[in-house]
PDB file of C-alpha atoms in Angstrom:
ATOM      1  CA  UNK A   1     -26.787  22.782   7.483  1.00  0.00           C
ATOM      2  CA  UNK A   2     -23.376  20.845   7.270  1.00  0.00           C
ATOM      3  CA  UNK A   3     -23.847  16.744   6.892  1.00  0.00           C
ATOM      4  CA  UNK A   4     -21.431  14.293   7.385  1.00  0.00           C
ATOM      5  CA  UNK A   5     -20.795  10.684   7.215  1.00  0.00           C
ATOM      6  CA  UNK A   6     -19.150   7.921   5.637  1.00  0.00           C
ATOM      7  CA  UNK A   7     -18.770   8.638   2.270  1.00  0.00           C
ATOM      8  CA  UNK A   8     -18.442   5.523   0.760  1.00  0.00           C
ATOM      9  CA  UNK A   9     -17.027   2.153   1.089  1.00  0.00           C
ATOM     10  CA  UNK A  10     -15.274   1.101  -2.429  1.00  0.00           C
ATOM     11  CA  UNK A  11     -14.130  -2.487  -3.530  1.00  0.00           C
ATOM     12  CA  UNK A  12     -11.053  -2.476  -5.875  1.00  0.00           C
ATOM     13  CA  UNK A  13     -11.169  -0.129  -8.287  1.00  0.00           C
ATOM     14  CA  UNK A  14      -7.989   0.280 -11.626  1.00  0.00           C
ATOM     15  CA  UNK A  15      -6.821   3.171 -11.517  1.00  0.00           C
ATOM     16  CA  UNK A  16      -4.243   2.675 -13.884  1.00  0.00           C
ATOM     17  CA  UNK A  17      -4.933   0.260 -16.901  1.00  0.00           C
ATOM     18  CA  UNK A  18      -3.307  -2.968 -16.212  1.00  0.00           C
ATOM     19  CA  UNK A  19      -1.108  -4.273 -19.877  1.00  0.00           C
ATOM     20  CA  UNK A  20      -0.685  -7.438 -18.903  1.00  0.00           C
ATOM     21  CA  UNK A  21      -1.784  -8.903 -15.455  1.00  0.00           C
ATOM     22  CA  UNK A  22       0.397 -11.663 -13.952  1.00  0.00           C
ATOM     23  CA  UNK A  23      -0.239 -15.238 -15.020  1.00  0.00           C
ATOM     24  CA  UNK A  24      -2.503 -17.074 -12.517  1.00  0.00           C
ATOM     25  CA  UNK A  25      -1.519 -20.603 -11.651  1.00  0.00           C
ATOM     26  CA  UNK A  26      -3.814 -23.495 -10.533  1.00  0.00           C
ATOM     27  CA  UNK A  27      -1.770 -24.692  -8.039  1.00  0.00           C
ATOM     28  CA  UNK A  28      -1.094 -21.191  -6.519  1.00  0.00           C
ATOM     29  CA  UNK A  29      -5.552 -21.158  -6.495  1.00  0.00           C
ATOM     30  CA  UNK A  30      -7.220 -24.901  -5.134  1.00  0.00           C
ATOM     31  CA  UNK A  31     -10.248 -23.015  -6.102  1.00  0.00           C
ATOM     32  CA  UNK A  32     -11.960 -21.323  -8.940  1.00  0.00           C
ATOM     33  CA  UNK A  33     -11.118 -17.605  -9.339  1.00  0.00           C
ATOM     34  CA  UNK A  34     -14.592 -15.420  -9.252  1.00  0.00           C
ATOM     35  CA  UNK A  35     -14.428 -11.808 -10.597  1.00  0.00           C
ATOM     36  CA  UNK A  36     -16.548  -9.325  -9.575  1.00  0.00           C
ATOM     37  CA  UNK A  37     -20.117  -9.537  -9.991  1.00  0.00           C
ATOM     38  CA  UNK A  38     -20.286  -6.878 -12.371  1.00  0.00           C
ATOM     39  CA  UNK A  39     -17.763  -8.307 -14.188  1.00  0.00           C
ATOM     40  CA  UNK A  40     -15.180  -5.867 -14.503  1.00  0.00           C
ATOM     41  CA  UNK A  41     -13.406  -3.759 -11.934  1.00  0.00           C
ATOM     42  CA  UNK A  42     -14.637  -0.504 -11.097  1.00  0.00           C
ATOM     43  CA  UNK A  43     -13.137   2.955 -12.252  1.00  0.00           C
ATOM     44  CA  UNK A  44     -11.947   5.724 -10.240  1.00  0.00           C
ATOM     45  CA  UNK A  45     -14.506   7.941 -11.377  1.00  0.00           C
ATOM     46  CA  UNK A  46     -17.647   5.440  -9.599  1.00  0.00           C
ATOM     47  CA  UNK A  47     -16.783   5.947  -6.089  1.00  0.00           C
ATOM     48  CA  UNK A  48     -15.551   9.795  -6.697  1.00  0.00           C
ATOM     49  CA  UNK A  49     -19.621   9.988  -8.728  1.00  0.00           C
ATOM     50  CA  UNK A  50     -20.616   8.577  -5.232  1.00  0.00           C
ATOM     51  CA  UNK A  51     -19.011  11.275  -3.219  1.00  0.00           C
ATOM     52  CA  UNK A  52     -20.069  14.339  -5.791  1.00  0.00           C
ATOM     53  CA  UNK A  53     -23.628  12.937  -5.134  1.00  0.00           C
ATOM     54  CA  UNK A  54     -23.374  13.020  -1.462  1.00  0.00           C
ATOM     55  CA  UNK A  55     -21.704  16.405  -1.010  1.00  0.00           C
ATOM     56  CA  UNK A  56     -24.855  17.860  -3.382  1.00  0.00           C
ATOM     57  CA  UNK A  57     -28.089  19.361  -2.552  1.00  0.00           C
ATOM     58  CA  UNK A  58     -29.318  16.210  -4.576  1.00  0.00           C
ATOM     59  CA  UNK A  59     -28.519  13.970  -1.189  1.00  0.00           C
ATOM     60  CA  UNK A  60     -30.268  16.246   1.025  1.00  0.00           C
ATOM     61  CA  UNK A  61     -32.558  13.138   2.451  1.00  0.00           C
ATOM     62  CA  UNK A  62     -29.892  10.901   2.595  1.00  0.00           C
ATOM     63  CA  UNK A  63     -28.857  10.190   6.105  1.00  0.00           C
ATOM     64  CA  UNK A  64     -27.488   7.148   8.148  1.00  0.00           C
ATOM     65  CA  UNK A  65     -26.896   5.035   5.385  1.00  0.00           C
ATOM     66  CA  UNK A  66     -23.893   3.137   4.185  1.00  0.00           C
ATOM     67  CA  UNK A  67     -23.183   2.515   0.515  1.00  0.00           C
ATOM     68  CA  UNK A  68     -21.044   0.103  -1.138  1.00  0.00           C
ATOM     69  CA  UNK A  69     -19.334   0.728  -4.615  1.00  0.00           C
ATOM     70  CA  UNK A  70     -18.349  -2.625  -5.368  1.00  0.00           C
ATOM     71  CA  UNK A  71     -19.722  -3.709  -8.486  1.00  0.00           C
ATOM     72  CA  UNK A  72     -22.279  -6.209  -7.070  1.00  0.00           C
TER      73      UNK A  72
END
């Protein structure tokens, strides 16, 4: 049986660690900065989990569907 599909559909993600992100001015932003809901940004590794899971027996059922790695 061969599936396919769209795998996934990821929000920003680090992928490197950031040391020191630039300085965020007010009057560059009228409005309030809101992070993600999660709270943090996502790793590489979530949406690559996503795809493993997919691609396995495990997903066998799955079908049609359209998932979001975006923290929220």
């Amino acid at each position: 049986m061969v599936r396919a599909g769209t795998a996934r559909s990821p929000a920003r993600v680090s992928a490197t660690p950031v040391r020191s992100p630039a300085p965020v001015r007010s009057e560059d932003h009228p409005r309030p900065i809101v992070g993600p809901p999660a709270g943090r940004l996502g790793g590489s590794a979530e949406p690559a989990e996503l795809i493993v899971f997919l691609l396995s027996d495990r997903a066998s059922f799955v079908a049609g569907s359209y998932h979001l790695v975006d923290g929220g």
